């Protein structure tokens, strides 16, 4: 690859909102690598031909965002155990024309918490996870991997939570609770994570009273627009540690950059400001 111009991309539909080009092009410049990362809008019916084109045109790899995360998994030549366990591929490396899929969202979640709260101990107590969508699987994986002893999984549609819980790496550690019970026993938890879309710009805020929440609990939200959701604002006001979704977004990009360009990039203040703008 030395001396070559390296191409990578994110595919999605829509994709114009993606912050990934900003992140990767910032790092390419910072580390003096000749290359470019672009956003490619790919409607579902164009997915197969686009994947063939990226391989033919010697792209080093690509990220996948909605709605292709599951479909790409089935079109990869190889998918690692991590992506299989999470049930979605968000990162593909093209090796000799073969598409090799993995998932960096769990790394992103754990990485963000560890960078922003280095003293936080995942093993200290229960975690309450709200939601049962694609991101929830990655968050569960990260929590299990980090040693969270037990996880309460709570989603408006209970059946979805049951299926996400059963499919995770250690179902014995996951207890599904009813959406109506999300405010119960908050004084005993070590961490609260919102993985629903509630609180996102254009969506209603998360309807949840956190008045009884343990003062030492860390409150994380995967929503990054706005940077600080209503939930995080309320948690911060009462003295809880908080972790916003922008950290997960930035950290999930690091293994991708390393896989494609050979350097594990650092998240500096300029990049944080750029992505937060
Ligand atoms: P995916 O990541 O698979 O695309 P998603 O639709 O983004 O899934 O997930 C949205 C999450 O936010 C789900 O957990 C959803 O709950 P349901 O499974 O019951 O749909 C949750 N969610 C969205 N709007 C909600 C609302 N008004 N009240 C409660 N939960 C909500």
XYZ file of N, CA and C and ligand atoms in Angstrom:
862
model
N 0.818 -1.212 0.000
C 0.000 0.000 0.000
C 0.858 1.272 0.000
N 2.170 1.139 0.405
C 2.996 2.327 0.545
C 2.962 3.218 -0.681
N 2.665 4.515 -0.420
C 2.656 5.442 -1.541
C 1.328 5.483 -2.251
N 0.477 4.470 -2.034
C -0.822 4.431 -2.710
C -1.799 5.390 -2.055
N -2.777 5.791 -2.817
C -3.876 6.588 -2.300
C -4.922 5.597 -1.784
N -5.264 5.699 -0.501
C -6.157 4.700 0.104
C -7.581 5.240 0.208
N -8.522 4.439 -0.285
C -9.927 4.890 -0.281
C -10.756 4.069 0.699
N -11.611 4.768 1.451
C -12.564 4.091 2.332
C -13.872 4.879 2.272
N -14.923 4.321 2.860
C -16.233 4.959 2.716
C -17.180 4.513 3.821
N -18.299 5.225 3.899
C -19.429 4.736 4.694
C -20.592 4.591 3.722
N -21.305 3.470 3.825
C -22.488 3.299 2.987
C -23.723 3.295 3.879
N -24.765 3.933 3.392
C -26.014 4.012 4.155
C -27.089 4.620 3.282
N -28.296 4.724 3.831
C -29.399 5.310 3.062
C -30.466 5.806 4.024
N -30.489 7.068 4.396
C -29.633 8.149 3.888
C -28.267 8.090 4.551
N -27.331 8.893 4.050
C -25.980 8.846 4.611
C -25.388 10.242 4.807
N -26.092 11.258 4.293
C -25.508 12.607 4.316
C -25.290 13.126 5.742
N -26.047 12.575 6.713
C -25.913 13.022 8.104
C -24.674 12.439 8.780
N -24.048 11.448 8.139
C -22.971 10.702 8.809
C -21.782 11.594 9.149
N -21.279 11.428 10.374
C -20.112 12.203 10.819
C -18.825 11.444 10.504
N -18.937 10.222 9.992
C -17.732 9.411 9.776
C -16.743 10.042 8.797
N -17.190 10.655 7.673
C -16.206 11.278 6.779
C -15.388 12.359 7.497
N -16.059 13.147 8.328
C -15.390 14.203 9.090
C -14.290 13.599 9.974
N -14.648 12.520 10.666
C -13.717 11.891 11.618
C -12.507 11.303 10.880
N -12.783 10.466 9.863
C -11.671 9.772 9.193
C -10.812 10.721 8.364
N -11.437 11.701 7.718
C -10.626 12.643 6.932
C -9.774 13.529 7.839
N -10.298 13.812 9.048
C -9.495 14.561 10.027
C -8.242 13.752 10.388
N -8.442 12.461 10.679
C -7.300 11.617 11.059
C -6.332 11.411 9.882
N -6.860 11.257 8.683
C -5.983 11.074 7.518
C -5.018 12.253 7.404
N -5.575 13.453 7.586
C -4.758 14.663 7.500
C -3.766 14.717 8.668
N -4.291 14.455 9.863
C -3.453 14.540 11.070
C -2.246 13.599 10.991
N -2.488 12.383 10.485
C -1.402 11.398 10.448
C -0.657 11.382 9.106
N -0.997 12.327 8.232
C -0.268 12.471 6.971
C -0.405 11.273 6.047
N -1.606 10.685 6.016
C -1.829 9.519 5.148
C -2.547 9.977 3.885
N -2.067 9.507 2.751
C -2.705 9.879 1.482
C -3.938 9.006 1.285
N -5.101 9.606 1.401
C -6.310 8.820 1.252
C -7.536 9.694 1.388
N -8.686 9.079 1.192
C -9.931 9.820 1.326
C -11.040 8.884 1.800
N -11.931 9.429 2.618
C -13.077 8.673 3.148
C -14.333 9.398 2.697
N -15.202 8.710 1.978
C -16.391 9.382 1.433
C -17.690 8.719 1.922
N -18.783 9.471 1.816
C -20.103 8.924 2.149
C -20.797 8.531 0.850
N -21.272 7.298 0.779
C -21.946 6.840 -0.436
C -23.378 6.444 -0.095
N -24.331 7.127 -0.725
C -25.740 6.799 -0.500
C -26.094 5.570 -1.339
N -26.509 4.502 -0.645
C -26.789 3.240 -1.342
C -28.194 2.756 -0.991
N -29.155 2.913 -1.911
C -30.474 2.340 -1.625
C -30.371 0.810 -1.592
N -31.248 0.135 -0.830
C -31.131 -1.317 -0.656
C -30.968 -2.094 -1.964
N -31.670 -1.672 -3.030
C -31.593 -2.441 -4.271
C -30.241 -2.290 -4.991
N -29.438 -1.353 -4.532
C -28.111 -1.137 -5.142
C -26.991 -1.710 -4.265
N -27.353 -2.389 -3.171
C -26.326 -2.808 -2.212
C -25.311 -3.765 -2.837
N -25.815 -4.828 -3.480
C -24.899 -5.844 -4.016
C -23.929 -5.245 -5.030
N -24.453 -4.473 -5.973
C -23.549 -3.920 -7.001
C -22.556 -2.933 -6.396
N -22.973 -2.228 -5.345
C -22.039 -1.288 -4.709
C -20.905 -2.042 -4.012
N -21.246 -3.139 -3.332
C -20.199 -3.907 -2.642
C -19.194 -4.448 -3.659
N -19.691 -4.926 -4.790
C -18.793 -5.441 -5.838
C -17.898 -4.325 -6.372
N -18.496 -3.156 -6.543
C -17.724 -2.017 -7.068
C -16.621 -1.609 -6.088
N -16.938 -1.556 -4.794
C -15.940 -1.134 -3.808
C -14.754 -2.099 -3.805
N -15.066 -3.408 -3.931
C -13.994 -4.408 -3.965
C -13.174 -4.254 -5.254
N -13.873 -4.066 -6.381
C -13.204 -3.952 -7.691
C -12.314 -2.707 -7.743
N -12.799 -1.628 -7.118
C -12.060 -0.361 -7.185
C -11.044 -0.206 -6.048
N -10.737 -1.343 -5.409
C -9.665 -1.381 -4.406
C -9.863 -0.465 -3.211
N -11.104 -0.305 -2.780
C -11.313 0.371 -1.500
C -10.687 -0.515 -0.422
N -10.135 0.114 0.627
C -9.522 -0.672 1.704
C -10.591 -1.218 2.654
N -11.754 -0.560 2.626
C -12.847 -1.023 3.473
C -13.924 0.022 3.579
N -14.943 -0.261 4.390
C -16.043 0.692 4.535
C -16.809 0.446 5.827
N -17.472 1.502 6.273
C -18.412 1.391 7.388
C -19.807 1.230 6.822
N -20.682 0.694 7.656
C -22.053 0.472 7.230
C -22.965 1.122 8.251
N -23.892 1.920 7.769
C -24.890 2.461 8.681
C -26.275 2.049 8.173
N -27.307 2.520 8.852
C -28.676 2.092 8.527
C -28.990 2.319 7.053
N -29.717 1.459 6.391
C -30.363 0.244 6.910
C -29.591 -1.043 6.579
N -28.263 -0.950 6.341
C -27.554 -2.097 5.749
C -26.789 -2.993 6.722
N -26.828 -2.674 8.030
C -25.935 -3.387 8.954
C -26.135 -4.906 8.967
N -27.386 -5.342 8.860
C -27.627 -6.792 8.855
C -27.400 -7.387 7.479
N -27.863 -6.677 6.441
C -27.748 -7.198 5.069
C -26.293 -7.406 4.684
N -25.425 -6.487 5.077
C -24.007 -6.617 4.711
C -23.398 -7.843 5.384
N -23.875 -8.136 6.590
C -23.349 -9.309 7.287
C -23.522 -10.571 6.431
N -24.663 -10.671 5.748
C -24.929 -11.866 4.946
C -24.169 -11.860 3.626
N -23.632 -10.712 3.239
C -22.908 -10.642 1.963
C -21.392 -10.687 2.146
N -20.934 -10.712 3.425
C -19.493 -10.751 3.672
C -18.938 -12.138 3.374
N -17.663 -12.208 3.015
C -17.014 -13.512 2.813
C -16.607 -14.102 4.161
N -16.408 -13.247 5.146
C -16.080 -13.710 6.493
C -16.625 -12.725 7.509
N -17.173 -13.245 8.614
C -17.697 -12.381 9.676
C -17.140 -12.908 10.996
N -16.539 -12.050 11.806
C -15.933 -12.559 13.042
C -16.990 -12.820 14.125
N -16.540 -13.478 15.210
C -17.459 -13.916 16.263
C -18.144 -12.733 16.932
N -17.410 -11.635 17.050
C -17.966 -10.447 17.701
C -19.178 -9.920 16.930
N -19.027 -9.756 15.620
C -20.136 -9.253 14.803
C -21.298 -10.244 14.803
N -20.969 -11.537 14.803
C -22.039 -12.554 14.838
C -22.813 -12.427 16.137
N -22.101 -12.231 17.226
C -22.754 -12.137 18.526
C -23.615 -10.873 18.609
N -23.152 -9.790 18.020
C -23.929 -8.542 18.042
C -25.038 -8.573 16.982
N -24.854 -9.407 15.963
C -25.893 -9.559 14.941
C -25.845 -8.493 13.860
N -24.736 -7.776 13.780
C -24.620 -6.728 12.761
C -23.154 -6.424 12.487
N -22.894 -6.026 11.251
C -21.546 -5.633 10.836
C -21.556 -4.120 10.599
N -20.634 -3.395 11.235
C -20.546 -1.956 10.935
C -19.199 -1.580 10.320
N -18.330 -2.599 10.179
C -16.979 -2.334 9.679
C -16.514 -3.500 8.797
N -16.190 -3.175 7.556
C -15.694 -4.197 6.631
C -14.303 -3.807 6.153
N -13.411 -4.787 6.152
C -12.089 -4.594 5.556
C -12.044 -5.456 4.305
N -11.555 -4.887 3.202
C -11.492 -5.658 1.960
C -10.071 -6.196 1.801
N -9.974 -7.530 1.866
C -8.662 -8.186 1.774
C -8.644 -9.056 0.541
N -7.832 -8.713 -0.436
C -7.766 -9.442 -1.713
C -9.150 -9.649 -2.316
N -9.939 -8.608 -2.282
C -11.270 -8.671 -2.883
C -12.312 -9.339 -2.010
N -11.889 -9.840 -0.854
C -12.847 -10.499 0.050
C -13.304 -9.537 1.139
N -14.614 -9.574 1.422
C -15.175 -8.665 2.424
C -15.162 -9.331 3.798
N -14.397 -8.753 4.733
C -14.286 -9.316 6.072
C -14.976 -8.374 7.062
N -16.028 -8.884 7.711
C -16.870 -8.016 8.539
C -16.628 -8.162 10.030
N -16.716 -7.039 10.737
C -16.670 -7.063 12.193
C -17.585 -5.956 12.727
N -17.551 -5.740 14.018
C -18.391 -4.709 14.610
C -17.576 -3.949 15.658
N -17.533 -2.637 15.566
C -16.725 -1.851 16.507
C -17.587 -1.022 17.461
N -18.895 -1.266 17.479
C -19.768 -0.463 18.344
C -19.582 -0.776 19.835
N -19.330 -2.051 20.161
C -19.114 -2.407 21.572
C -17.814 -1.758 22.052
N -16.784 -1.830 21.217
C -15.513 -1.169 21.518
C -15.758 0.329 21.726
N -16.620 0.898 20.881
C -16.912 2.330 20.944
C -17.547 2.718 22.264
N -18.509 1.928 22.695
C -19.208 2.244 23.941
C -18.255 2.135 25.141
N -17.563 0.994 25.242
C -16.659 0.796 26.382
C -15.513 1.810 26.340
N -15.014 2.096 25.138
C -13.899 3.038 24.991
C -14.273 4.430 25.455
N -15.484 4.852 25.120
C -15.929 6.189 25.507
C -16.054 6.284 27.028
N -16.667 5.283 27.632
C -16.834 5.315 29.096
C -15.458 5.321 29.767
N -14.551 4.462 29.255
C -13.228 4.356 29.891
C -12.426 5.642 29.735
N -12.543 6.291 28.571
C -11.777 7.528 28.395
C -12.351 8.658 29.249
N -13.674 8.752 29.288
C -14.273 9.878 30.006
C -14.334 9.663 31.513
N -14.368 8.380 31.921
C -14.448 8.071 33.364
C -13.509 6.909 33.671
N -12.201 7.176 33.680
C -11.221 6.096 33.833
C -11.399 5.310 35.134
N -11.992 5.935 36.159
C -12.135 5.231 37.443
C -13.436 4.442 37.542
N -14.268 4.532 36.519
C -15.558 3.834 36.608
C -15.341 2.322 36.601
N -16.000 1.644 37.551
C -15.837 0.194 37.684
C -17.128 -0.504 37.225
N -17.045 -1.120 36.052
C -18.225 -1.805 35.488
C -18.687 -2.967 36.369
N -17.767 -3.502 37.173
C -18.089 -4.731 37.913
C -18.800 -4.439 39.239
N -18.992 -3.156 39.558
C -19.451 -2.795 40.903
C -20.935 -3.016 41.165
N -21.748 -3.128 40.118
C -23.177 -3.315 40.393
C -24.006 -3.458 39.136
N -25.319 -3.465 39.331
C -26.269 -3.679 38.232
C -26.251 -2.544 37.221
N -26.593 -2.895 36.000
C -26.742 -1.890 34.956
C -28.182 -1.970 34.442
N -28.804 -0.818 34.287
C -30.134 -0.773 33.683
C -29.976 -0.270 32.250
N -30.362 -1.116 31.291
C -30.259 -0.741 29.878
C -31.665 -0.540 29.323
N -31.906 0.638 28.772
C -33.212 0.920 28.167
C -33.108 0.770 26.657
N -34.040 -0.004 26.068
C -34.054 -0.178 24.614
C -33.760 -1.612 24.212
N -34.047 -1.916 22.968
C -33.756 -3.256 22.444
C -33.581 -3.175 20.927
N -32.849 -2.165 20.488
C -32.586 -2.009 19.057
C -31.198 -2.521 18.707
N -30.715 -2.141 17.541
C -29.405 -2.598 17.075
C -28.285 -2.183 18.020
N -28.317 -0.950 18.485
C -27.239 -0.455 19.348
C -27.243 -1.160 20.703
N -28.422 -1.602 21.130
C -28.523 -2.267 22.435
C -27.646 -3.512 22.478
N -27.629 -4.262 21.375
C -26.837 -5.509 21.337
C -25.354 -5.222 21.549
N -24.883 -4.141 20.938
C -23.468 -3.781 21.082
C -23.173 -3.335 22.511
N -24.085 -2.555 23.088
C -23.891 -2.081 24.462
C -23.883 -3.278 25.424
N -24.807 -4.220 25.227
C -24.848 -5.420 26.088
C -23.539 -6.186 25.993
N -23.048 -6.323 24.767
C -21.792 -7.044 24.571
C -20.665 -6.381 25.348
N -20.600 -5.052 25.255
C -19.542 -4.303 25.955
C -19.679 -4.479 27.471
N -20.903 -4.419 27.968
C -21.123 -4.521 29.413
C -20.724 -5.906 29.930
N -21.088 -6.934 29.176
C -20.763 -8.307 29.578
C -19.250 -8.497 29.558
N -18.639 -8.005 28.483
C -17.190 -8.113 28.327
C -16.447 -7.373 29.450
N -17.010 -6.242 29.881
C -16.354 -5.434 30.918
C -16.635 -5.974 32.324
N -17.479 -6.994 32.422
C -17.689 -7.639 33.717
C -18.873 -7.143 34.522
N -19.826 -6.459 33.875
C -21.031 -6.042 34.610
C -21.715 -7.297 35.162
N -21.963 -7.356 36.472
C -22.458 -8.611 37.064
C -23.888 -8.953 36.680
N -24.753 -7.939 36.599
C -26.104 -8.228 36.127
C -26.699 -7.016 35.438
N -27.519 -7.323 34.441
C -28.044 -6.280 33.567
C -29.557 -6.391 33.527
N -30.226 -5.268 33.822
C -31.688 -5.242 33.662
C -31.963 -4.628 32.306
N -32.672 -5.371 31.485
C -32.949 -4.901 30.131
C -34.428 -4.548 30.030
N -34.692 -3.327 29.614
C -36.052 -2.801 29.694
C -36.414 -2.099 28.395
N -37.436 -2.576 27.744
C -37.840 -1.978 26.463
C -39.356 -1.878 26.403
N -39.839 -0.845 25.693
C -41.295 -0.672 25.553
C -41.925 -1.961 25.042
N -41.318 -2.564 24.020
C -41.818 -3.835 23.485
C -41.007 -4.959 24.130
N -41.632 -5.618 25.115
C -40.889 -6.564 25.940
C -40.310 -7.734 25.131
N -41.075 -8.190 24.126
C -40.613 -9.330 23.322
C -39.262 -9.054 22.665
N -39.060 -7.807 22.242
C -37.781 -7.468 21.613
C -36.645 -7.555 22.627
N -36.935 -7.128 23.864
C -35.914 -7.222 24.913
C -35.605 -8.685 25.217
N -36.639 -9.518 25.227
C -36.419 -10.948 25.501
C -35.514 -11.552 24.437
N -35.768 -11.184 23.177
C -34.972 -11.761 22.101
C -33.530 -11.218 22.117
N -33.359 -9.937 22.422
C -32.000 -9.380 22.515
C -31.252 -10.026 23.699
N -31.940 -10.199 24.807
C -31.328 -10.818 25.991
C -30.903 -12.255 25.712
N -31.781 -13.007 25.081
C -31.464 -14.416 24.778
C -30.299 -14.540 23.811
N -30.193 -13.578 22.905
C -29.151 -13.661 21.877
C -27.805 -13.109 22.306
N -27.702 -12.593 23.518
C -26.436 -11.941 23.896
C -25.399 -12.969 24.358
N -24.195 -12.490 24.659
C -23.075 -13.390 24.958
C -23.263 -14.168 26.269
N -24.037 -13.621 27.215
C -24.237 -14.308 28.494
C -25.653 -14.040 29.019
N -26.656 -14.746 28.446
C -28.059 -14.483 28.812
C -28.323 -14.618 30.314
N -27.530 -15.401 31.015
C -27.771 -15.601 32.447
C -27.608 -14.297 33.228
N -26.842 -13.372 32.684
C -26.616 -12.115 33.394
C -27.691 -11.062 33.079
N -28.577 -11.385 32.138
C -29.553 -10.384 31.689
C -30.952 -10.740 32.185
N -31.590 -9.773 32.831
C -32.968 -9.983 33.295
C -33.840 -8.948 32.600
N -34.860 -9.417 31.896
C -35.747 -8.480 31.195
C -36.817 -7.988 32.169
N -36.982 -6.678 32.214
C -38.042 -6.127 33.072
C -39.029 -5.310 32.224
N -40.224 -5.131 32.768
C -41.265 -4.421 32.011
C -40.936 -2.933 31.924
N -41.326 -2.304 30.832
C -41.098 -0.867 30.600
C -41.649 -0.043 31.770
N -42.791 -0.466 32.306
C -43.426 0.247 33.426
C -42.548 0.195 34.684
N -41.628 -0.754 34.732
C -40.806 -0.920 35.945
C -39.447 -0.245 35.838
N -39.282 0.628 34.826
C -37.941 1.197 34.610
C -37.458 2.103 35.743
N -38.392 2.599 36.582
C -37.973 3.484 37.682
C -37.758 2.719 38.993
N -37.931 1.402 38.959
C -37.816 0.614 40.205
C -36.358 0.332 40.570
N -36.079 0.337 41.837
C -34.755 -0.030 42.383
C -33.602 0.780 41.798
N -33.862 2.027 41.458
C -32.799 2.850 40.862
C -31.681 3.173 41.856
N -32.010 3.055 43.145
C -30.995 3.391 44.154
C -29.875 2.343 44.205
N -30.125 1.195 43.574
C -29.107 0.132 43.664
C -28.245 0.004 42.401
N -28.486 0.834 41.395
C -27.738 0.563 40.156
C -26.421 1.349 40.041
N -25.534 0.751 39.281
C -24.189 1.301 39.060
C -24.154 2.128 37.779
N -25.081 1.816 36.874
C -25.072 2.486 35.576
C -26.452 2.420 34.930
N -26.802 3.514 34.253
C -28.042 3.559 33.466
C -27.653 3.915 32.036
N -28.112 3.132 31.082
C -27.766 3.424 29.685
C -29.036 3.539 28.850
N -29.192 4.682 28.183
C -30.305 4.814 27.241
C -29.842 4.418 25.847
N -30.426 3.346 25.306
C -30.121 2.967 23.915
C -31.364 3.122 23.039
N -32.406 3.774 23.576
C -33.579 4.047 22.741
C -33.306 5.323 21.936
N -34.214 5.634 21.049
C -34.053 6.876 20.280
C -34.695 8.061 20.992
N -35.242 7.826 22.180
C -35.876 8.915 22.927
C -34.823 9.909 23.398
N -35.125 11.195 23.208
C -34.160 12.222 23.585
C -33.410 12.774 22.387
N -33.495 12.028 21.263
C -32.859 12.481 20.030
C -33.623 13.693 19.487
N -32.923 14.585 18.784
C -33.588 15.747 18.186
C -34.778 15.259 17.359
N -35.933 15.843 17.575
C -37.128 15.446 16.827
C -37.935 14.347 17.503
N -37.388 13.756 18.566
C -38.092 12.709 19.320
C -38.456 13.261 20.701
N -39.472 12.676 21.340
C -39.756 13.132 22.713
C -38.623 12.737 23.661
N -38.506 13.451 24.801
C -37.481 13.036 25.770
C -37.853 11.704 26.423
N -36.893 11.082 27.055
C -37.157 9.822 27.754
C -38.053 10.099 28.955
N -39.251 9.479 28.977
C -40.133 9.721 30.124
C -39.715 8.842 31.303
N -38.880 9.392 32.164
C -38.381 8.597 33.285
C -37.934 9.512 34.414
N -38.484 9.288 35.593
C -38.094 10.035 36.784
C -36.847 9.371 37.362
N -35.752 10.137 37.450
C -34.522 9.538 37.987
C -34.215 10.064 39.391
N -35.262 10.551 40.048
C -35.101 11.116 41.397
C -34.493 10.150 42.399
N -34.730 8.850 42.199
C -34.240 7.868 43.184
C -32.904 7.244 42.764
N -32.361 7.724 41.666
C -31.132 7.096 41.139
C -29.951 7.255 42.101
N -29.203 6.175 42.263
C -27.975 6.164 43.043
C -27.069 7.321 42.592
N -26.608 8.110 43.552
C -25.789 9.301 43.221
C -24.458 8.922 42.558
N -24.007 7.691 42.806
C -22.728 7.264 42.225
C -22.884 6.623 40.852
N -24.122 6.468 40.401
C -24.338 5.777 39.118
C -23.875 6.650 37.953
N -23.360 5.988 36.941
C -22.991 6.690 35.710
C -24.180 6.606 34.753
N -24.527 7.707 34.137
C -25.649 7.712 33.188
C -25.088 7.940 31.780
N -25.331 6.967 30.897
C -24.818 7.064 29.529
C -25.982 7.104 28.553
N -25.773 7.818 27.464
C -26.812 7.906 26.440
C -26.133 7.708 25.096
N -26.695 6.868 24.246
C -26.052 6.677 22.940
C -26.484 7.749 21.942
N -27.507 8.524 22.303
C -27.940 9.625 21.433
C -26.862 10.717 21.455
N -26.482 11.225 20.270
C -25.456 12.278 20.259
C -25.954 13.585 19.652
N -27.207 13.595 19.240
C -27.807 14.841 18.743
C -29.138 15.028 19.454
N -29.238 15.903 20.440
C -28.247 16.857 20.923
C -27.099 16.177 21.673
N -26.001 16.923 21.850
C -24.824 16.370 22.536
C -25.180 15.943 23.950
N -26.025 16.752 24.614
C -26.462 16.400 25.963
C -27.967 16.280 25.940
N -28.460 15.073 26.070
C -29.908 14.853 26.035
C -30.536 15.360 27.335
N -31.851 15.432 27.302
C -32.591 15.824 28.507
C -32.220 14.893 29.672
N -32.099 13.601 29.402
C -31.726 12.639 30.445
C -30.363 13.004 31.044
N -29.396 13.284 30.187
C -28.049 13.606 30.678
C -28.040 14.928 31.445
N -28.805 15.895 30.958
C -28.888 17.169 31.682
C -29.426 16.965 33.087
N -30.486 16.167 33.177
C -31.099 15.939 34.496
C -30.148 15.160 35.405
N -29.452 14.191 34.824
C -28.524 13.377 35.618
C -27.365 14.225 36.122
N -26.856 15.079 35.237
C -25.711 15.922 35.614
C -26.102 16.893 36.733
N -27.302 17.454 36.607
C -27.772 18.432 37.612
C -27.814 17.827 39.005
N -28.135 16.541 39.084
C -28.224 15.942 40.424
C -26.905 15.291 40.852
N -25.863 15.506 40.048
C -24.526 15.101 40.474
C -24.035 13.758 39.952
N -24.792 13.143 39.035
C -24.322 11.867 38.478
C -23.253 12.100 37.412
N -22.385 11.109 37.241
C -21.416 11.142 36.137
C -22.195 10.871 34.856
N -21.827 11.516 33.770
C -22.549 11.274 32.517
C -21.593 10.985 31.367
N -22.120 10.291 30.351
C -21.320 9.975 29.164
C -22.251 10.058 27.948
N -21.990 10.998 27.056
C -22.867 11.209 25.894
C -22.485 10.328 24.710
N -23.379 10.288 23.736
C -23.213 9.386 22.585
C -22.087 9.741 21.636
N -21.614 10.986 21.700
C -20.571 11.390 20.756
C -19.269 10.604 20.999
N -19.039 10.263 22.255
C -17.842 9.483 22.596
C -17.874 8.109 21.939
N -19.044 7.475 21.955
C -19.184 6.149 21.335
C -18.953 6.255 19.829
N -19.501 7.310 19.238
C -19.333 7.524 17.801
C -17.851 7.671 17.440
N -17.142 8.457 18.242
C -15.723 8.671 17.962
C -14.909 7.400 18.195
N -15.192 6.713 19.292
C -14.389 5.532 19.626
C -14.650 4.363 18.682
N -15.889 4.224 18.164
C -16.129 3.104 17.245
C -15.352 3.290 15.946
N -14.959 4.539 15.668
C -14.214 4.795 14.428
C -12.742 4.390 14.538
N -12.218 4.272 15.756
C -10.777 4.028 15.924
C -10.336 2.674 15.353
N -11.018 1.563 15.679
C -10.567 0.282 15.112
C -10.675 0.247 13.585
N -11.636 0.981 13.035
C -11.782 1.025 11.576
C -10.560 1.686 10.960
N -10.189 2.831 11.529
C -9.033 3.562 11.000
C -7.777 2.700 11.110
N -7.662 2.010 12.241
C -6.482 1.149 12.421
C -6.463 0.024 11.382
N -7.640 -0.593 11.176
C -7.703 -1.722 10.233
C -7.345 -1.277 8.811
N -7.770 -0.104 8.433
C -7.572 0.345 7.048
C -6.261 1.077 6.810
N -5.867 1.889 7.816
C -4.734 2.788 7.573
C -3.528 2.491 8.466
N -3.664 1.498 9.354
C -2.513 1.011 10.103
C -2.108 1.797 11.335
N -2.904 2.762 11.738
C -2.575 3.545 12.938
C -3.798 3.582 13.843
N -3.620 3.330 15.138
C -4.739 3.505 16.073
C -4.802 4.989 16.415
N -5.805 5.706 15.905
C -5.808 7.159 16.050
C -6.296 7.608 17.427
N -5.851 8.785 17.832
C -6.280 9.344 19.117
C -7.394 10.362 18.896
N -8.221 10.490 19.908
C -9.318 11.470 19.845
C -8.840 12.731 20.567
N -8.571 13.783 19.816
C -8.098 15.008 20.465
C -9.237 16.032 20.565
N -8.945 17.128 21.247
C -9.980 18.141 21.509
C -10.501 18.768 20.212
N -9.603 18.967 19.242
C -10.030 19.581 17.976
C -11.059 18.692 17.293
N -10.800 17.382 17.290
C -11.742 16.462 16.648
C -13.079 16.472 17.385
N -13.006 16.463 18.714
C -14.240 16.492 19.504
C -15.066 17.727 19.147
N -14.380 18.866 19.039
C -15.095 20.114 18.715
C -15.684 20.067 17.316
N -14.915 19.518 16.401
C -15.338 19.426 15.004
C -16.627 18.590 14.877
N -16.629 17.467 15.567
C -17.759 16.553 15.480
C -18.957 17.063 16.280
N -18.682 17.837 17.307
C -19.765 18.351 18.142
C -20.450 19.568 17.525
N -19.818 20.171 16.537
C -20.354 21.436 15.980
C -21.683 21.213 15.266
P -32.864 -0.369 15.539
O -31.644 0.140 16.242
O -33.000 -1.839 15.534
O -33.165 0.313 14.253
P -34.614 1.422 16.655
O -35.951 1.475 16.013
O -33.644 2.512 16.386
O -34.038 0.024 16.446
O -34.765 1.339 18.216
C -35.396 2.304 18.821
C -35.495 1.957 20.294
O -36.123 3.053 20.913
C -36.364 0.731 20.546
O -35.922 0.100 21.715
C -37.733 1.371 20.729
O -38.645 0.618 21.475
P -39.581 -0.483 20.754
O -38.716 -1.676 20.564
O -40.694 -0.697 21.683
O -40.018 0.130 19.445
C -37.348 2.610 21.493
N -38.363 3.641 21.370
C -38.584 4.454 20.311
N -39.606 5.297 20.564
C -40.047 5.000 21.824
C -41.074 5.518 22.672
N -41.868 6.525 22.292
N -41.220 4.968 23.908
C -40.428 3.965 24.321
N -39.421 3.441 23.556
C -39.238 3.942 22.332
